[in-house]
Amino acid sequence: MLGVLVFTVFPVIFSLIISFHKWDLLTAPEFVGLKNYISLFTDDLIFRRVLENTLVFLIVLVPSQTAISLLLALALNQNLRGMSIYRTIYYLPVVTTIVAAALIFQIMLDFDYGAISGVIWQIGDWLQLPLQPPDWLNTTLWAKPAVIMLTLWKNVGFTTVLFLSGLQGIPAALYEAASIDGANAIQRFRYVTLPMLSSTTFFIIIILVIGAFQLFGEAFILTGGGPAYATMTVTQYIYENAFKFFRMGKAAAISWVLFVAIFAFTLLQVRLQRRWVYYEMEQ
Amino acid sequence: MQPASKGILRSLMPHLFLLMGCVVMLLPFLWQISTSLKGPGEVFTYPIQWWPSSLNWHNYAKLFEAVPMTRYIFNSLFVAVLATGLELLISSLAAFAFARLRFRGRDQLFWLYIATLMIPGQVTLIPSFIIIRELGWYDTYQALIVPGAFSAFSTFFLRQYFRRVPRELDEAARIDGASSLFIWLRIVLPLSKPALAALMIFSFLGQWNSFLWPLIVTISPEMRTLPIGLTAFQGEFGVEWQLLMAGTVIATLPVIALYAIGQKWIVDGINLSGSS
């Protein structure tokens, strides 16, 4: 218990204090008030870039991962033979080390000789067309999609298993009742599955939003945050400020901005959930 | 279309969809294994080679000569095993206290625990680093093991499970004169095996795959865990992709094996944490 206090509660307060200082770990910290925070939002162009990147990752990753894993879970929930084999395969990337996953993607997305480029060049040769694969890792346009692909590949199994367990909790009697009332498959999905699944969906969206804010290893290893900061995430920016440039105060300030952002987004969703999340208890 | 064939088509659709997904999921693993066995001239070729012309198993031997792989593997195992054991011990004791013991400020302390769950790890990163540095633990095993062993999530998870263990059992034991420690060890823990197993697998996976923290608190090659060793290797020998992929295979195999063995507990664990 003391441990949690030493490694969590105390650091939180300590980190807030650091964020009001200028400190390089070598000389004594100097109190600068809110300066770290103010400069982040006024004259730090990289930080603005980092926020834009985070917003893009958030807007793309949350809906796409939710949709893909819901589709996969619906397909898995058909009482298929071999369901557990499918589930195992979809979960494999989740347990894989992010370092390994990112390195594999790095070689697969290589512009000249990667597997993806190779396939595209090959198709181009066959069709006699000058097909040009995207230069995933070296252009600002394609670096974000590369990070997004890696993140989806790595994490989609986790949310699929969550959705699947949600789907399996829906009583079959509800579907039977809906069928008797003449509901077709789409109506059953719209009026039985979606409402009964809404608390699972709510939980998944919350963790996906938090995950998008905290993205790190994916971009850090795959693209190093580049090119031209196109995939720099908040966490990497904290890491670089603290451990490359030894700006502890600034790094702590960024971590508090991140905390407040996550907190605000989560609170917003908890507020919004009353409109769309259905709880059986209320009935 | 005949109704019967329509039915078959409908039942095949999910399989087709799922199989396509499986190809996407497995392709990177295939590419990883195939690259790790390629000869030096076969990695970057056009047209691409899906499978090496001959299996170069000696890539793995070369990898162990090029970098201190044995040391990396030992570090990763040592840290993951000790941190997992310590985490289970500490969080099960704390969870027992929260679930069963009565003491002043218990509920307030519990809410403080829960509140820390909301705080992203990035906030505590810098202060934790400074604490490690002040303790003189920088670049040591303690730095890799100790901070990770205190987990509010595990405590919360176990507390929820412990509360399902019937209280009559420990009351009966207490009447027979059993101490709290005895009840924890002999009654609550044995009855919570599924939760402990799930937690053990999760935290082992987390420790084995951990990247940011070891990156920050280690500097010398002797202290590198596998993930850090692999990224360092990429920096030093960036061109030898077949060796690097062999390294990622070694880093991936144990977790996949563990997952294959512990799948049942993992799925149950996800469901448990989803419902609690």
PDB file of N, CA, C and O in Angstrom, chain A residues 1 3-4 8 11 15 23 80-81 86 88 90-91 95-97 99 104 106 108 113 121-122 125 153 156 162 165 214 216 220 235 243 251 255 259 263, chain B residues 15 18 21-22 24-25 28-29 31-32 44-47 109 113 116 118 120 122-123 126-127 129-130 150 209 211-212 216 234 241 255 259 263 270-271:
ATOM      1  N   MET A   1       0.826  -1.211   0.000  1.00  0.00           N
ATOM      2  CA  MET A   1       0.000   0.000   0.000  1.00  0.00           C
ATOM      3  C   MET A   1       0.852   1.249   0.000  1.00  0.00           C
ATOM      4  O   MET A   1       0.620   2.184  -0.762  1.00  0.00           O
ATOM      5  N   GLY A   3       3.602   1.334  -1.178  1.00  0.00           N
ATOM      6  CA  GLY A   3       4.194   1.354  -2.512  1.00  0.00           C
ATOM      7  C   GLY A   3       3.353   2.156  -3.485  1.00  0.00           C
ATOM      8  O   GLY A   3       3.889   2.981  -4.230  1.00  0.00           O
ATOM      9  N   VAL A   4       2.050   1.913  -3.480  1.00  0.00           N
ATOM     10  CA  VAL A   4       1.182   2.663  -4.385  1.00  0.00           C
ATOM     11  C   VAL A   4       1.257   4.144  -4.040  1.00  0.00           C
ATOM     12  O   VAL A   4       1.307   5.005  -4.912  1.00  0.00           O
ATOM     13  N   THR A   8       2.666   6.240  -6.904  1.00  0.00           N
ATOM     14  CA  THR A   8       1.561   6.856  -7.647  1.00  0.00           C
ATOM     15  C   THR A   8       1.094   8.167  -7.037  1.00  0.00           C
ATOM     16  O   THR A   8       1.147   9.217  -7.671  1.00  0.00           O
ATOM     17  N   PRO A  11       4.058  10.776  -6.621  1.00  0.00           N
ATOM     18  CA  PRO A  11       4.521  11.302  -7.905  1.00  0.00           C
ATOM     19  C   PRO A  11       3.540  12.259  -8.576  1.00  0.00           C
ATOM     20  O   PRO A  11       3.961  13.209  -9.231  1.00  0.00           O
ATOM     21  N   SER A  15       4.831  15.672  -9.598  1.00  0.00           N
ATOM     22  CA  SER A  15       4.852  16.034 -11.001  1.00  0.00           C
ATOM     23  C   SER A  15       4.202  17.394 -11.239  1.00  0.00           C
ATOM     24  O   SER A  15       4.668  18.199 -12.048  1.00  0.00           O
ATOM     25  N   TRP A  23      13.723  22.854 -14.810  1.00  0.00           N
ATOM     26  CA  TRP A  23      14.641  21.955 -14.114  1.00  0.00           C
ATOM     27  C   TRP A  23      15.304  21.021 -15.101  1.00  0.00           C
ATOM     28  O   TRP A  23      14.623  20.309 -15.845  1.00  0.00           O
ATOM     29  N   LEU A  80     -20.018 -20.559 -34.859  1.00  0.00           N
ATOM     30  CA  LEU A  80     -19.280 -21.212 -35.928  1.00  0.00           C
ATOM     31  C   LEU A  80     -18.421 -22.318 -35.368  1.00  0.00           C
ATOM     32  O   LEU A  80     -18.011 -22.276 -34.223  1.00  0.00           O
ATOM     33  N   ARG A  81     -18.149 -23.277 -36.258  1.00  0.00           N
ATOM     34  CA  ARG A  81     -17.112 -24.220 -35.883  1.00  0.00           C
ATOM     35  C   ARG A  81     -15.772 -23.499 -35.981  1.00  0.00           C
ATOM     36  O   ARG A  81     -15.567 -22.679 -36.863  1.00  0.00           O
ATOM     37  N   TYR A  86     -10.307 -18.974 -34.502  1.00  0.00           N
ATOM     38  CA  TYR A  86     -10.340 -17.599 -35.001  1.00  0.00           C
ATOM     39  C   TYR A  86      -9.972 -16.621 -33.894  1.00  0.00           C
ATOM     40  O   TYR A  86      -9.178 -15.715 -34.076  1.00  0.00           O
ATOM     41  N   THR A  88      -8.301 -17.072 -31.224  1.00  0.00           N
ATOM     42  CA  THR A  88      -6.873 -17.159 -30.896  1.00  0.00           C
ATOM     43  C   THR A  88      -6.048 -16.358 -31.889  1.00  0.00           C
ATOM     44  O   THR A  88      -5.179 -15.576 -31.507  1.00  0.00           O
ATOM     45  N   TYR A  90      -6.957 -13.886 -33.879  1.00  0.00           N
ATOM     46  CA  TYR A  90      -7.162 -12.446 -33.787  1.00  0.00           C
ATOM     47  C   TYR A  90      -6.514 -11.847 -32.549  1.00  0.00           C
ATOM     48  O   TYR A  90      -6.215 -10.661 -32.517  1.00  0.00           O
ATOM     49  N   TYR A  91      -6.310 -12.694 -31.541  1.00  0.00           N
ATOM     50  CA  TYR A  91      -5.737 -12.161 -30.301  1.00  0.00           C
ATOM     51  C   TYR A  91      -4.212 -12.184 -30.325  1.00  0.00           C
ATOM     52  O   TYR A  91      -3.579 -11.533 -29.507  1.00  0.00           O
ATOM     53  N   VAL A  95      -0.945  -9.967 -27.803  1.00  0.00           N
ATOM     54  CA  VAL A  95       0.063 -10.394 -26.839  1.00  0.00           C
ATOM     55  C   VAL A  95       1.492 -10.195 -27.358  1.00  0.00           C
ATOM     56  O   VAL A  95       2.453 -10.353 -26.612  1.00  0.00           O
ATOM     57  N   THR A  96       1.625  -9.825 -28.628  1.00  0.00           N
ATOM     58  CA  THR A  96       2.961  -9.629 -29.199  1.00  0.00           C
ATOM     59  C   THR A  96       3.584  -8.334 -28.679  1.00  0.00           C
ATOM     60  O   THR A  96       2.893  -7.334 -28.531  1.00  0.00           O
ATOM     61  N   THR A  97       4.875  -8.395 -28.419  1.00  0.00           N
ATOM     62  CA  THR A  97       5.604  -7.203 -27.997  1.00  0.00           C
ATOM     63  C   THR A  97       5.461  -6.094 -29.036  1.00  0.00           C
ATOM     64  O   THR A  97       5.659  -6.352 -30.229  1.00  0.00           O
ATOM     65  N   VAL A  99       7.422  -3.761 -29.700  1.00  0.00           N
ATOM     66  CA  VAL A  99       8.688  -3.561 -30.407  1.00  0.00           C
ATOM     67  C   VAL A  99       8.776  -4.522 -31.591  1.00  0.00           C
ATOM     68  O   VAL A  99       9.089  -4.114 -32.716  1.00  0.00           O
ATOM     69  N   ILE A 104       8.376  -5.504 -37.424  1.00  0.00           N
ATOM     70  CA  ILE A 104       7.845  -6.282 -38.545  1.00  0.00           C
ATOM     71  C   ILE A 104       7.178  -5.352 -39.556  1.00  0.00           C
ATOM     72  O   ILE A 104       7.383  -5.462 -40.761  1.00  0.00           O
ATOM     73  N   GLN A 106       7.797  -2.269 -39.983  1.00  0.00           N
ATOM     74  CA  GLN A 106       8.805  -1.432 -40.623  1.00  0.00           C
ATOM     75  C   GLN A 106       9.365  -2.114 -41.880  1.00  0.00           C
ATOM     76  O   GLN A 106       9.493  -1.479 -42.920  1.00  0.00           O
ATOM     77  N   MET A 108       7.884  -4.600 -43.510  1.00  0.00           N
ATOM     78  CA  MET A 108       6.825  -4.863 -44.496  1.00  0.00           C
ATOM     79  C   MET A 108       6.453  -3.627 -45.290  1.00  0.00           C
ATOM     80  O   MET A 108       6.001  -3.708 -46.425  1.00  0.00           O
ATOM     81  N   TYR A 113      11.436  -2.492 -51.025  1.00  0.00           N
ATOM     82  CA  TYR A 113      11.417  -3.954 -51.015  1.00  0.00           C
ATOM     83  C   TYR A 113      10.437  -4.556 -50.007  1.00  0.00           C
ATOM     84  O   TYR A 113      10.484  -5.737 -49.742  1.00  0.00           O
ATOM     85  N   TRP A 121       4.112  -3.358 -56.796  1.00  0.00           N
ATOM     86  CA  TRP A 121       4.982  -3.348 -57.988  1.00  0.00           C
ATOM     87  C   TRP A 121       4.605  -4.498 -58.904  1.00  0.00           C
ATOM     88  O   TRP A 121       4.523  -4.371 -60.118  1.00  0.00           O
ATOM     89  N   GLN A 122       4.400  -5.685 -58.291  1.00  0.00           N
ATOM     90  CA  GLN A 122       4.122  -6.890 -59.061  1.00  0.00           C
ATOM     91  C   GLN A 122       2.842  -6.732 -59.872  1.00  0.00           C
ATOM     92  O   GLN A 122       2.809  -7.013 -61.071  1.00  0.00           O
ATOM     93  N   ASP A 125       3.420  -4.586 -62.732  1.00  0.00           N
ATOM     94  CA  ASP A 125       4.117  -5.274 -63.817  1.00  0.00           C
ATOM     95  C   ASP A 125       3.164  -6.113 -64.646  1.00  0.00           C
ATOM     96  O   ASP A 125       3.214  -6.120 -65.871  1.00  0.00           O
ATOM     97  N   TRP A 153      -4.005  -3.311 -36.312  1.00  0.00           N
ATOM     98  CA  TRP A 153      -3.615  -4.721 -36.387  1.00  0.00           C
ATOM     99  C   TRP A 153      -3.303  -5.250 -34.992  1.00  0.00           C
ATOM    100  O   TRP A 153      -3.729  -6.335 -34.612  1.00  0.00           O
ATOM    101  N   VAL A 156      -6.946  -4.762 -32.457  1.00  0.00           N
ATOM    102  CA  VAL A 156      -8.330  -5.039 -32.796  1.00  0.00           C
ATOM    103  C   VAL A 156      -8.833  -6.321 -32.101  1.00  0.00           C
ATOM    104  O   VAL A 156      -9.993  -6.414 -31.711  1.00  0.00           O
ATOM    105  N   LEU A 162     -13.794  -8.327 -26.255  1.00  0.00           N
ATOM    106  CA  LEU A 162     -14.737  -7.622 -25.372  1.00  0.00           C
ATOM    107  C   LEU A 162     -16.141  -7.606 -25.965  1.00  0.00           C
ATOM    108  O   LEU A 162     -17.132  -7.895 -25.279  1.00  0.00           O
ATOM    109  N   SER A 165     -17.788 -11.033 -25.805  1.00  0.00           N
ATOM    110  CA  SER A 165     -18.351 -11.413 -24.509  1.00  0.00           C
ATOM    111  C   SER A 165     -19.623 -10.623 -24.230  1.00  0.00           C
ATOM    112  O   SER A 165     -20.551 -11.127 -23.607  1.00  0.00           O
ATOM    113  N   GLN A 214      -2.729   8.062 -25.450  1.00  0.00           N
ATOM    114  CA  GLN A 214      -1.492   7.571 -24.853  1.00  0.00           C
ATOM    115  C   GLN A 214      -0.596   6.814 -25.833  1.00  0.00           C
ATOM    116  O   GLN A 214       0.395   6.224 -25.414  1.00  0.00           O
ATOM    117  N   PHE A 216       2.179   5.436 -28.021  1.00  0.00           N
ATOM    118  CA  PHE A 216       3.608   5.735 -27.942  1.00  0.00           C
ATOM    119  C   PHE A 216       4.467   4.799 -28.797  1.00  0.00           C
ATOM    120  O   PHE A 216       4.983   5.200 -29.829  1.00  0.00           O
ATOM    121  N   PHE A 220       6.672   5.554 -32.132  1.00  0.00           N
ATOM    122  CA  PHE A 220       8.065   5.774 -31.720  1.00  0.00           C
ATOM    123  C   PHE A 220       9.006   4.811 -32.441  1.00  0.00           C
ATOM    124  O   PHE A 220      10.075   5.192 -32.907  1.00  0.00           O
ATOM    125  N   THR A 235       3.028  11.292 -25.834  1.00  0.00           N
ATOM    126  CA  THR A 235       3.943  10.577 -24.952  1.00  0.00           C
ATOM    127  C   THR A 235       5.380  10.669 -25.447  1.00  0.00           C
ATOM    128  O   THR A 235       6.308  10.832 -24.660  1.00  0.00           O
ATOM    129  N   PHE A 243      13.884  13.221 -21.404  1.00  0.00           N
ATOM    130  CA  PHE A 243      15.070  12.366 -21.362  1.00  0.00           C
ATOM    131  C   PHE A 243      16.055  12.614 -22.497  1.00  0.00           C
ATOM    132  O   PHE A 243      17.113  12.009 -22.539  1.00  0.00           O
ATOM    133  N   ALA A 251       8.234  18.832 -19.646  1.00  0.00           N
ATOM    134  CA  ALA A 251       7.684  17.484 -19.841  1.00  0.00           C
ATOM    135  C   ALA A 251       6.556  17.214 -18.846  1.00  0.00           C
ATOM    136  O   ALA A 251       5.511  16.664 -19.207  1.00  0.00           O
ATOM    137  N   SER A 255       2.560  16.386 -19.503  1.00  0.00           N
ATOM    138  CA  SER A 255       1.850  15.231 -18.955  1.00  0.00           C
ATOM    139  C   SER A 255       0.570  15.665 -18.234  1.00  0.00           C
ATOM    140  O   SER A 255      -0.430  14.958 -18.255  1.00  0.00           O
ATOM    141  N   PHE A 259      -3.250  14.613 -19.039  1.00  0.00           N
ATOM    142  CA  PHE A 259      -4.140  14.127 -17.988  1.00  0.00           C
ATOM    143  C   PHE A 259      -5.476  14.871 -18.027  1.00  0.00           C
ATOM    144  O   PHE A 259      -6.556  14.259 -18.034  1.00  0.00           O
ATOM    145  N   PHE A 263      -9.087  13.301 -18.900  1.00  0.00           N
ATOM    146  CA  PHE A 263     -10.127  13.434 -17.888  1.00  0.00           C
ATOM    147  C   PHE A 263     -11.364  14.123 -18.486  1.00  0.00           C
ATOM    148  O   PHE A 263     -12.491  13.657 -18.313  1.00  0.00           O
TER     149      PHE A 263
ATOM    150  N   HIS B  15     -17.530 -17.125 -42.332  1.00  0.00           N
ATOM    151  CA  HIS B  15     -16.250 -17.825 -42.445  1.00  0.00           C
ATOM    152  C   HIS B  15     -15.327 -17.111 -43.420  1.00  0.00           C
ATOM    153  O   HIS B  15     -14.153 -16.904 -43.136  1.00  0.00           O
ATOM    154  N   LEU B  18     -14.106 -13.940 -41.837  1.00  0.00           N
ATOM    155  CA  LEU B  18     -13.142 -14.197 -40.774  1.00  0.00           C
ATOM    156  C   LEU B  18     -11.817 -14.723 -41.331  1.00  0.00           C
ATOM    157  O   LEU B  18     -10.751 -14.379 -40.830  1.00  0.00           O
ATOM    158  N   GLY B  21      -9.805 -11.909 -42.618  1.00  0.00           N
ATOM    159  CA  GLY B  21      -9.197 -11.243 -41.471  1.00  0.00           C
ATOM    160  C   GLY B  21      -7.995 -12.001 -40.954  1.00  0.00           C
ATOM    161  O   GLY B  21      -6.973 -11.409 -40.612  1.00  0.00           O
ATOM    162  N   CYS B  22      -8.109 -13.334 -40.921  1.00  0.00           N
ATOM    163  CA  CYS B  22      -7.002 -14.147 -40.418  1.00  0.00           C
ATOM    164  C   CYS B  22      -5.758 -13.970 -41.274  1.00  0.00           C
ATOM    165  O   CYS B  22      -4.640 -13.918 -40.754  1.00  0.00           O
ATOM    166  N   VAL B  24      -4.909 -11.318 -42.913  1.00  0.00           N
ATOM    167  CA  VAL B  24      -4.324 -10.027 -42.537  1.00  0.00           C
ATOM    168  C   VAL B  24      -3.587 -10.142 -41.200  1.00  0.00           C
ATOM    169  O   VAL B  24      -2.482  -9.619 -41.022  1.00  0.00           O
ATOM    170  N   MET B  25      -4.188 -10.860 -40.265  1.00  0.00           N
ATOM    171  CA  MET B  25      -3.592 -10.987 -38.937  1.00  0.00           C
ATOM    172  C   MET B  25      -2.297 -11.790 -38.975  1.00  0.00           C
ATOM    173  O   MET B  25      -1.366 -11.511 -38.241  1.00  0.00           O
ATOM    174  N   PRO B  28       1.826 -10.620 -41.226  1.00  0.00           N
ATOM    175  CA  PRO B  28       3.054 -10.083 -40.610  1.00  0.00           C
ATOM    176  C   PRO B  28       3.879 -11.155 -39.896  1.00  0.00           C
ATOM    177  O   PRO B  28       5.104 -11.133 -39.970  1.00  0.00           O
ATOM    178  N   PHE B  29       3.213 -12.108 -39.239  1.00  0.00           N
ATOM    179  CA  PHE B  29       3.966 -13.161 -38.559  1.00  0.00           C
ATOM    180  C   PHE B  29       4.707 -14.038 -39.572  1.00  0.00           C
ATOM    181  O   PHE B  29       5.852 -14.419 -39.365  1.00  0.00           O
ATOM    182  N   TRP B  31       5.707 -13.102 -42.534  1.00  0.00           N
ATOM    183  CA  TRP B  31       6.796 -12.302 -43.073  1.00  0.00           C
ATOM    184  C   TRP B  31       7.967 -12.262 -42.090  1.00  0.00           C
ATOM    185  O   TRP B  31       9.134 -12.334 -42.468  1.00  0.00           O
ATOM    186  N   GLN B  32       7.635 -12.168 -40.804  1.00  0.00           N
ATOM    187  CA  GLN B  32       8.649 -12.137 -39.749  1.00  0.00           C
ATOM    188  C   GLN B  32       9.472 -13.429 -39.755  1.00  0.00           C
ATOM    189  O   GLN B  32      10.699 -13.401 -39.784  1.00  0.00           O
ATOM    190  N   PHE B  44      16.019  -8.057 -49.338  1.00  0.00           N
ATOM    191  CA  PHE B  44      15.560  -6.962 -50.183  1.00  0.00           C
ATOM    192  C   PHE B  44      15.694  -7.362 -51.643  1.00  0.00           C
ATOM    193  O   PHE B  44      16.748  -7.218 -52.252  1.00  0.00           O
ATOM    194  N   THR B  45      14.632  -7.933 -52.173  1.00  0.00           N
ATOM    195  CA  THR B  45      14.670  -8.355 -53.565  1.00  0.00           C
ATOM    196  C   THR B  45      13.393  -7.929 -54.257  1.00  0.00           C
ATOM    197  O   THR B  45      12.381  -7.645 -53.618  1.00  0.00           O
ATOM    198  N   TYR B  46      13.471  -7.884 -55.591  1.00  0.00           N
ATOM    199  CA  TYR B  46      12.257  -7.736 -56.381  1.00  0.00           C
ATOM    200  C   TYR B  46      12.342  -8.712 -57.537  1.00  0.00           C
ATOM    201  O   TYR B  46      13.343  -8.758 -58.219  1.00  0.00           O
ATOM    202  N   PRO B  47      11.310  -9.520 -57.800  1.00  0.00           N
ATOM    203  CA  PRO B  47      10.061  -9.641 -57.018  1.00  0.00           C
ATOM    204  C   PRO B  47      10.315 -10.210 -55.615  1.00  0.00           C
ATOM    205  O   PRO B  47      11.302 -10.919 -55.419  1.00  0.00           O
ATOM    206  N   LEU B 109      -8.974   5.244   1.720  1.00  0.00           N
ATOM    207  CA  LEU B 109      -7.753   4.764   1.098  1.00  0.00           C
ATOM    208  C   LEU B 109      -8.075   4.012  -0.191  1.00  0.00           C
ATOM    209  O   LEU B 109      -7.393   4.160  -1.212  1.00  0.00           O
ATOM    210  N   TYR B 113      -6.927   4.742  -4.070  1.00  0.00           N
ATOM    211  CA  TYR B 113      -6.415   3.725  -4.982  1.00  0.00           C
ATOM    212  C   TYR B 113      -7.111   3.819  -6.335  1.00  0.00           C
ATOM    213  O   TYR B 113      -6.486   3.848  -7.383  1.00  0.00           O
ATOM    214  N   THR B 116      -6.192   6.667  -8.467  1.00  0.00           N
ATOM    215  CA  THR B 116      -4.915   6.589  -9.178  1.00  0.00           C
ATOM    216  C   THR B 116      -5.054   5.821 -10.493  1.00  0.00           C
ATOM    217  O   THR B 116      -4.241   5.998 -11.387  1.00  0.00           O
ATOM    218  N   MET B 118      -7.168   6.392 -12.669  1.00  0.00           N
ATOM    219  CA  MET B 118      -7.552   7.343 -13.711  1.00  0.00           C
ATOM    220  C   MET B 118      -6.356   8.132 -14.245  1.00  0.00           C
ATOM    221  O   MET B 118      -6.453   8.788 -15.263  1.00  0.00           O
ATOM    222  N   PRO B 120      -3.039   8.865 -16.048  1.00  0.00           N
ATOM    223  CA  PRO B 120      -2.212   8.207 -17.055  1.00  0.00           C
ATOM    224  C   PRO B 120      -0.783   8.054 -16.565  1.00  0.00           C
ATOM    225  O   PRO B 120      -0.265   8.881 -15.824  1.00  0.00           O
ATOM    226  N   GLN B 122       1.874   8.559 -17.918  1.00  0.00           N
ATOM    227  CA  GLN B 122       2.807   9.607 -18.317  1.00  0.00           C
ATOM    228  C   GLN B 122       3.028  10.624 -17.207  1.00  0.00           C
ATOM    229  O   GLN B 122       4.093  11.221 -17.097  1.00  0.00           O
ATOM    230  N   VAL B 123       1.977  10.833 -16.382  1.00  0.00           N
ATOM    231  CA  VAL B 123       2.075  11.847 -15.328  1.00  0.00           C
ATOM    232  C   VAL B 123       3.091  11.418 -14.266  1.00  0.00           C
ATOM    233  O   VAL B 123       3.861  12.228 -13.762  1.00  0.00           O
ATOM    234  N   ILE B 126       7.922  10.942 -14.911  1.00  0.00           N
ATOM    235  CA  ILE B 126       9.086  11.753 -14.550  1.00  0.00           C
ATOM    236  C   ILE B 126       9.380  11.679 -13.049  1.00  0.00           C
ATOM    237  O   ILE B 126      10.514  11.407 -12.663  1.00  0.00           O
ATOM    238  N   PRO B 127       8.372  11.868 -12.187  1.00  0.00           N
ATOM    239  CA  PRO B 127       8.663  11.736 -10.753  1.00  0.00           C
ATOM    240  C   PRO B 127       9.175  10.342 -10.387  1.00  0.00           C
ATOM    241  O   PRO B 127      10.101  10.233  -9.586  1.00  0.00           O
ATOM    242  N   PHE B 129      10.907   8.385 -12.221  1.00  0.00           N
ATOM    243  CA  PHE B 129      12.294   8.348 -12.655  1.00  0.00           C
ATOM    244  C   PHE B 129      13.191   9.055 -11.647  1.00  0.00           C
ATOM    245  O   PHE B 129      14.262   8.556 -11.275  1.00  0.00           O
ATOM    246  N   ILE B 130      12.724  10.209 -11.162  1.00  0.00           N
ATOM    247  CA  ILE B 130      13.529  10.969 -10.207  1.00  0.00           C
ATOM    248  C   ILE B 130      13.676  10.205  -8.886  1.00  0.00           C
ATOM    249  O   ILE B 130      14.762  10.163  -8.298  1.00  0.00           O
ATOM    250  N   PHE B 150       3.716  -2.453  -7.966  1.00  0.00           N
ATOM    251  CA  PHE B 150       2.593  -1.837  -7.245  1.00  0.00           C
ATOM    252  C   PHE B 150       1.523  -1.452  -8.246  1.00  0.00           C
ATOM    253  O   PHE B 150       1.693  -0.513  -9.015  1.00  0.00           O
ATOM    254  N   ASN B 209       6.523  -7.407 -22.239  1.00  0.00           N
ATOM    255  CA  ASN B 209       6.390  -6.506 -23.382  1.00  0.00           C
ATOM    256  C   ASN B 209       6.705  -5.058 -23.059  1.00  0.00           C
ATOM    257  O   ASN B 209       6.712  -4.223 -23.948  1.00  0.00           O
ATOM    258  N   PHE B 211       8.037  -1.456 -22.498  1.00  0.00           N
ATOM    259  CA  PHE B 211       9.020  -0.793 -23.337  1.00  0.00           C
ATOM    260  C   PHE B 211       9.485   0.558 -22.789  1.00  0.00           C
ATOM    261  O   PHE B 211      10.671   0.790 -22.589  1.00  0.00           O
ATOM    262  N   LEU B 212       8.518   1.435 -22.494  1.00  0.00           N
ATOM    263  CA  LEU B 212       8.884   2.810 -22.130  1.00  0.00           C
ATOM    264  C   LEU B 212       9.706   2.868 -20.842  1.00  0.00           C
ATOM    265  O   LEU B 212      10.740   3.528 -20.784  1.00  0.00           O
ATOM    266  N   ILE B 216      13.710   4.063 -20.151  1.00  0.00           N
ATOM    267  CA  ILE B 216      14.093   5.239 -19.384  1.00  0.00           C
ATOM    268  C   ILE B 216      15.092   4.912 -18.274  1.00  0.00           C
ATOM    269  O   ILE B 216      16.038   5.654 -18.060  1.00  0.00           O
ATOM    270  N   GLN B 234      18.689  -2.565 -33.674  1.00  0.00           N
ATOM    271  CA  GLN B 234      18.292  -1.935 -34.923  1.00  0.00           C
ATOM    272  C   GLN B 234      19.138  -0.692 -35.178  1.00  0.00           C
ATOM    273  O   GLN B 234      19.529  -0.420 -36.295  1.00  0.00           O
ATOM    274  N   TRP B 241      18.468  -7.192 -41.452  1.00  0.00           N
ATOM    275  CA  TRP B 241      17.070  -7.427 -41.104  1.00  0.00           C
ATOM    276  C   TRP B 241      16.781  -8.873 -40.743  1.00  0.00           C
ATOM    277  O   TRP B 241      15.920  -9.141 -39.920  1.00  0.00           O
ATOM    278  N   VAL B 255       5.616 -15.340 -25.411  1.00  0.00           N
ATOM    279  CA  VAL B 255       4.300 -14.799 -25.081  1.00  0.00           C
ATOM    280  C   VAL B 255       3.206 -15.564 -25.810  1.00  0.00           C
ATOM    281  O   VAL B 255       2.120 -15.781 -25.267  1.00  0.00           O
ATOM    282  N   TYR B 259       0.338 -17.520 -24.028  1.00  0.00           N
ATOM    283  CA  TYR B 259      -1.044 -17.236 -24.402  1.00  0.00           C
ATOM    284  C   TYR B 259      -1.784 -18.510 -24.770  1.00  0.00           C
ATOM    285  O   TYR B 259      -2.931 -18.717 -24.366  1.00  0.00           O
ATOM    286  N   GLN B 263      -4.923 -19.359 -22.440  1.00  0.00           N
ATOM    287  CA  GLN B 263      -5.990 -18.653 -23.154  1.00  0.00           C
ATOM    288  C   GLN B 263      -7.298 -18.589 -22.377  1.00  0.00           C
ATOM    289  O   GLN B 263      -7.949 -17.554 -22.312  1.00  0.00           O
ATOM    290  N   ILE B 270     -10.602 -11.171 -19.087  1.00  0.00           N
ATOM    291  CA  ILE B 270     -11.137 -10.005 -19.794  1.00  0.00           C
ATOM    292  C   ILE B 270     -12.615  -9.850 -19.460  1.00  0.00           C
ATOM    293  O   ILE B 270     -13.092  -8.748 -19.187  1.00  0.00           O
ATOM    294  N   ASN B 271     -13.324 -10.972 -19.446  1.00  0.00           N
ATOM    295  CA  ASN B 271     -14.747 -10.895 -19.132  1.00  0.00           C
ATOM    296  C   ASN B 271     -14.974 -10.415 -17.707  1.00  0.00           C
ATOM    297  O   ASN B 271     -15.869  -9.624 -17.448  1.00  0.00           O
TER     298      ASN B 271
END
